[in-house]
PDB file of C-alpha atoms in Angstrom:
ATOM      1  CA  MET A 286       0.043   0.003  -0.025  1.00 51.00           C
ATOM      2  CA  THR A 287       1.343   3.328  -0.916  1.00 61.00           C
ATOM      3  CA  SER A 288       1.203   6.256   1.578  1.00 78.00           C
ATOM      4  CA  LEU A 289      -1.268   8.953   0.882  1.00 94.00           C
ATOM      5  CA  PHE A 290       1.040  11.538   2.483  1.00 96.00           C
ATOM      6  CA  GLY A 291       3.563  13.119   0.233  1.00 96.00           C
ATOM      7  CA  LYS A 292       6.387  15.613   0.104  1.00 98.00           C
ATOM      8  CA  LEU A 293       8.034  17.085  -2.927  1.00 98.00           C
ATOM      9  CA  GLU A 294      11.084  19.516  -2.949  1.00 98.00           C
ATOM     10  CA  ALA A 295      12.907  21.392  -5.369  1.00 98.00           C
ATOM     11  CA  ASP A 296      15.651  23.953  -5.499  1.00 97.00           C
ATOM     12  CA  VAL A 297      16.290  26.621  -7.955  1.00 97.00           C
ATOM     13  CA  GLU A 298      19.210  29.237  -8.090  1.00 95.00           C
ATOM     14  CA  ILE A 299      18.261  32.882  -8.949  1.00 95.00           C
ATOM     15  CA  LYS A 300      20.178  36.044  -9.194  1.00 93.00           C
ATOM     16  CA  ALA A 301      17.746  38.002  -7.042  1.00 92.00           C
ATOM     17  CA  SER A 302      18.552  38.189  -3.396  1.00 93.00           C
ATOM     18  CA  ALA A 303      16.933  35.988  -0.730  1.00 95.00           C
ATOM     19  CA  GLU A 304      15.620  39.132   0.985  1.00 95.00           C
ATOM     20  CA  LEU A 305      13.823  40.256  -2.088  1.00 94.00           C
ATOM     21  CA  HIS A 306      12.299  36.886  -3.022  1.00 95.00           C
ATOM     22  CA  HIS A 307      11.014  36.476   0.530  1.00 96.00           C
ATOM     23  CA  GLU A 308       9.683  39.907   0.802  1.00 96.00           C
ATOM     24  CA  ILE A 309       7.584  39.276  -2.420  1.00 96.00           C
ATOM     25  CA  PHE A 310       6.035  36.059  -1.178  1.00 95.00           C
ATOM     26  CA  SER A 311       5.558  37.067   2.397  1.00 96.00           C
ATOM     27  CA  CYS A 312       4.542  40.802   1.946  1.00 95.00           C
ATOM     28  CA  ARG A 313       3.715  41.330  -1.667  1.00 95.00           C
ATOM     29  CA  PRO A 314       2.094  38.172  -3.190  1.00 95.00           C
ATOM     30  CA  HIS A 315      -0.342  40.351  -4.959  1.00 94.00           C
ATOM     31  CA  HIS A 316       2.620  41.731  -7.220  1.00 95.00           C
ATOM     32  CA  VAL A 317       3.590  38.273  -8.372  1.00 95.00           C
ATOM     33  CA  ASN A 318       1.038  38.596 -11.214  1.00 95.00           C
ATOM     34  CA  THR A 319       3.056  41.451 -12.776  1.00 94.00           C
ATOM     35  CA  MET A 320       6.070  39.178 -12.710  1.00 94.00           C
ATOM     36  CA  SER A 321       4.639  36.064 -13.759  1.00 95.00           C
ATOM     37  CA  PRO A 322       1.370  36.942 -15.714  1.00 94.00           C
ATOM     38  CA  ASP A 323       1.182  33.703 -17.745  1.00 95.00           C
ATOM     39  CA  LYS A 324       1.020  31.755 -14.438  1.00 96.00           C
ATOM     40  CA  ILE A 325      -0.613  34.086 -11.933  1.00 97.00           C
ATOM     41  CA  GLN A 326      -3.430  36.288 -12.753  1.00 97.00           C
ATOM     42  CA  LYS A 327      -4.097  37.786  -9.436  1.00 96.00           C
ATOM     43  CA  CYS A 328      -3.872  37.462  -5.712  1.00 97.00           C
ATOM     44  CA  ASP A 329      -6.471  39.122  -3.638  1.00 97.00           C
ATOM     45  CA  LEU A 330      -6.327  39.887   0.230  1.00 97.00           C
ATOM     46  CA  HIS A 331      -9.493  38.221   1.821  1.00 96.00           C
ATOM     47  CA  GLU A 332      -8.612  38.687   5.500  1.00 97.00           C
ATOM     48  CA  GLY A 333      -5.867  40.273   7.573  1.00 97.00           C
ATOM     49  CA  GLU A 334      -2.790  42.282   6.151  1.00 96.00           C
ATOM     50  CA  TRP A 335      -0.259  41.821   3.614  1.00 96.00           C
ATOM     51  CA  GLY A 336       2.959  40.619   5.395  1.00 94.00           C
ATOM     52  CA  LYS A 337       1.213  39.146   8.541  1.00 95.00           C
ATOM     53  CA  HIS A 338       0.867  35.502   9.316  1.00 92.00           C
ATOM     54  CA  GLY A 339      -2.840  34.574   9.749  1.00 97.00           C
ATOM     55  CA  THR A 340      -3.697  36.389   6.757  1.00 97.00           C
ATOM     56  CA  ILE A 341      -5.972  34.731   3.934  1.00 98.00           C
ATOM     57  CA  ILE A 342      -5.183  35.296   0.314  1.00 98.00           C
ATOM     58  CA  CYS A 343      -6.817  34.032  -2.842  1.00 98.00           C
ATOM     59  CA  TRP A 344      -4.718  33.233  -5.930  1.00 98.00           C
ATOM     60  CA  ASN A 345      -6.104  32.902  -9.469  1.00 97.00           C
ATOM     61  CA  TYR A 346      -3.555  31.039 -11.708  1.00 97.00           C
ATOM     62  CA  THR A 347      -3.254  29.015 -14.678  1.00 97.00           C
ATOM     63  CA  HIS A 348      -1.915  25.536 -14.147  1.00 96.00           C
ATOM     64  CA  ASP A 349      -1.587  22.749 -16.845  1.00 94.00           C
ATOM     65  CA  GLY A 350      -3.580  25.102 -19.229  1.00 95.00           C
ATOM     66  CA  GLU A 351      -6.515  25.457 -16.722  1.00 96.00           C
ATOM     67  CA  ALA A 352      -7.712  28.382 -14.725  1.00 97.00           C
ATOM     68  CA  LYS A 353      -7.631  27.647 -11.009  1.00 98.00           C
ATOM     69  CA  VAL A 354      -8.099  29.166  -7.646  1.00 98.00           C
ATOM     70  CA  ALA A 355      -6.403  28.628  -4.381  1.00 98.00           C
ATOM     71  CA  LYS A 356      -7.420  30.218  -1.101  1.00 98.00           C
ATOM     72  CA  GLU A 357      -4.662  30.095   1.390  1.00 98.00           C
ATOM     73  CA  LEU A 358      -3.870  30.832   4.919  1.00 98.00           C
ATOM     74  CA  ILE A 359      -0.253  32.328   5.333  1.00 97.00           C
ATOM     75  CA  GLU A 360       0.447  30.064   8.329  1.00 97.00           C
ATOM     76  CA  LYS A 361       3.998  31.191   8.937  1.00 97.00           C
ATOM     77  CA  ILE A 362       6.371  34.090   8.041  1.00 97.00           C
ATOM     78  CA  ASP A 363      10.049  33.468   9.258  1.00 97.00           C
ATOM     79  CA  ASP A 364      11.951  36.795   8.305  1.00 96.00           C
ATOM     80  CA  GLU A 365      15.253  35.518   9.709  1.00 96.00           C
ATOM     81  CA  ASN A 366      15.201  32.311   7.480  1.00 97.00           C
ATOM     82  CA  PHE A 367      13.338  34.023   4.557  1.00 97.00           C
ATOM     83  CA  SER A 368      10.579  31.474   4.657  1.00 98.00           C
ATOM     84  CA  THR A 369       6.853  31.509   4.131  1.00 98.00           C
ATOM     85  CA  THR A 370       4.441  28.781   4.644  1.00 98.00           C
ATOM     86  CA  PHE A 371       1.005  28.751   2.948  1.00 98.00           C
ATOM     87  CA  LYS A 372      -1.877  26.378   3.907  1.00 98.00           C
ATOM     88  CA  VAL A 373      -4.425  25.775   1.246  1.00 98.00           C
ATOM     89  CA  ILE A 374      -7.804  26.041   2.879  1.00 98.00           C
ATOM     90  CA  GLU A 375     -10.118  26.277  -0.353  1.00 98.00           C
ATOM     91  CA  GLY A 376      -9.919  25.674  -3.976  1.00 98.00           C
ATOM     92  CA  ASP A 377      -8.936  23.124  -6.850  1.00 97.00           C
ATOM     93  CA  LEU A 378      -6.086  21.616  -5.038  1.00 97.00           C
ATOM     94  CA  LEU A 379      -8.654  20.441  -2.416  1.00 97.00           C
ATOM     95  CA  LYS A 380     -10.531  18.404  -5.035  1.00 97.00           C
ATOM     96  CA  ASP A 381      -7.572  15.889  -5.015  1.00 97.00           C
ATOM     97  CA  TYR A 382      -5.762  16.590  -1.660  1.00 97.00           C
ATOM     98  CA  ASN A 383      -7.211  16.563   1.954  1.00 97.00           C
ATOM     99  CA  SER A 384      -4.396  19.014   2.968  1.00 97.00           C
ATOM    100  CA  PHE A 385      -1.837  20.982   1.277  1.00 98.00           C
ATOM    101  CA  TRP A 386       0.908  22.995   2.206  1.00 98.00           C
ATOM    102  CA  ILE A 387       3.391  25.173   0.257  1.00 98.00           C
ATOM    103  CA  ILE A 388       6.714  26.356   1.687  1.00 98.00           C
ATOM    104  CA  VAL A 389       9.053  28.781   0.044  1.00 98.00           C
ATOM    105  CA  LYS A 390      12.479  29.574   1.603  1.00 98.00           C
ATOM    106  CA  ALA A 391      15.169  31.571   0.086  1.00 97.00           C
ATOM    107  CA  SER A 392      18.790  31.268   1.207  1.00 97.00           C
ATOM    108  CA  PRO A 393      21.508  33.743   0.285  1.00 96.00           C
ATOM    109  CA  LYS A 394      24.339  32.575  -1.915  1.00 94.00           C
ATOM    110  CA  GLU A 395      27.820  33.618  -1.398  1.00 92.00           C
ATOM    111  CA  GLY A 396      28.704  35.976  -4.092  1.00 90.00           C
ATOM    112  CA  GLY A 397      25.142  37.127  -4.538  1.00 90.00           C
ATOM    113  CA  GLY A 398      21.873  35.620  -5.634  1.00 93.00           C
ATOM    114  CA  SER A 399      19.895  33.082  -3.697  1.00 96.00           C
ATOM    115  CA  LEU A 400      18.976  29.528  -3.742  1.00 97.00           C
ATOM    116  CA  VAL A 401      15.136  29.034  -3.414  1.00 97.00           C
ATOM    117  CA  HIS A 402      13.781  25.941  -1.835  1.00 98.00           C
ATOM    118  CA  TRP A 403      10.245  24.840  -2.616  1.00 98.00           C
ATOM    119  CA  THR A 404       8.391  22.169  -0.530  1.00 98.00           C
ATOM    120  CA  LEU A 405       4.897  20.796  -1.246  1.00 98.00           C
ATOM    121  CA  GLU A 406       3.523  18.762   1.682  1.00 98.00           C
ATOM    122  CA  TYR A 407       0.208  17.026   1.073  1.00 98.00           C
ATOM    123  CA  GLU A 408      -2.283  14.202   1.765  1.00 97.00           C
ATOM    124  CA  LYS A 409      -4.032  12.780  -1.282  1.00 97.00           C
ATOM    125  CA  LYS A 410      -7.799  11.901  -1.214  1.00 96.00           C
ATOM    126  CA  HIS A 411      -6.994   8.452  -2.658  1.00 95.00           C
ATOM    127  CA  GLU A 412      -4.176   6.258  -4.024  1.00 93.00           C
ATOM    128  CA  GLY A 413      -5.192   7.275  -7.799  1.00 94.00           C
ATOM    129  CA  ILE A 414      -4.144  10.930  -7.199  1.00 95.00           C
ATOM    130  CA  PRO A 415      -0.844  11.714  -8.833  1.00 94.00           C
ATOM    131  CA  ASP A 416       2.012  13.486  -6.886  1.00 96.00           C
ATOM    132  CA  PRO A 417       1.899  17.107  -7.828  1.00 97.00           C
ATOM    133  CA  HIS A 418       5.125  17.257  -9.718  1.00 97.00           C
ATOM    134  CA  SER A 419       3.842  19.752 -12.384  1.00 97.00           C
ATOM    135  CA  LEU A 420       2.819  22.019  -9.616  1.00 97.00           C
ATOM    136  CA  LEU A 421       6.267  21.999  -8.223  1.00 98.00           C
ATOM    137  CA  ASP A 422       7.570  22.848 -11.549  1.00 97.00           C
ATOM    138  CA  PHE A 423       5.155  25.719 -11.782  1.00 97.00           C
ATOM    139  CA  CYS A 424       6.466  26.973  -8.401  1.00 97.00           C
ATOM    140  CA  VAL A 425      10.129  26.878  -9.634  1.00 97.00           C
ATOM    141  CA  HIS A 426       9.348  28.598 -12.746  1.00 96.00           C
ATOM    142  CA  THR A 427       7.310  31.482 -10.943  1.00 96.00           C
ATOM    143  CA  SER A 428      10.781  32.100  -8.792  1.00 95.00           C
ATOM    144  CA  LYS A 429      12.532  32.236 -12.257  1.00 94.00           C
ATOM    145  CA  ASP A 430      10.067  34.699 -13.632  1.00 94.00           C
ATOM    146  CA  ILE A 431      10.304  36.879 -10.491  1.00 92.00           C
ATOM    147  CA  CYS A 432      14.157  36.988 -11.063  1.00 87.00           C
ATOM    148  CA  ALA A 433      13.817  37.707 -14.614  1.00 90.00           C
ATOM    149  CA  HIS A 434      11.379  40.655 -13.852  1.00 89.00           C
ATOM    150  CA  HIS A 435      13.749  42.101 -11.289  1.00 78.00           C
ATOM    151  CA  SER A 436      16.993  41.661 -13.439  1.00 75.00           C
ATOM    152  CA  LYS A 437      15.044  43.434 -16.487  1.00 68.00           C
ATOM    153  CA  ASN A 438      14.151  46.371 -14.240  1.00 58.00           C
ATOM    154  CA  GLU A 439      17.779  46.657 -12.806  1.00 53.00           C
ATOM    155  CA  LYS A 440      19.115  47.561 -16.203  1.00 46.00           C
TER     156      LYS A 440
END
């Protein structure tokens, strides 16, 4: 029998600083749509304040060619370690998963730039649900889009 609980992780190196990447996801997720418009259409504040844990936000995004929605609780913001934890509380992901967390952590690299570590933790509703590898790729590419946006604006 396979476990219904899973965890996927991926790293991506970017030229943007860990501080900048963290600040975007922890305090300004509503700006991601301008940096990655083909993936993220908008991010709305539903409850709380930008940059505060306990805040509820709602993403409209396109994944695997389909328009989707994810309402998330910003469960934890760790400014010391440049990490933000999102818990999915409503939306398309919960059709296939009983629970779903997305953790994004940026670590400064010597000589500049950062290493962004994405973690997806989840519980599938049944064994026939695939692991969300394409969603992990989506997250990695969003980090690359953010970096490209910022390097373009620095020139």
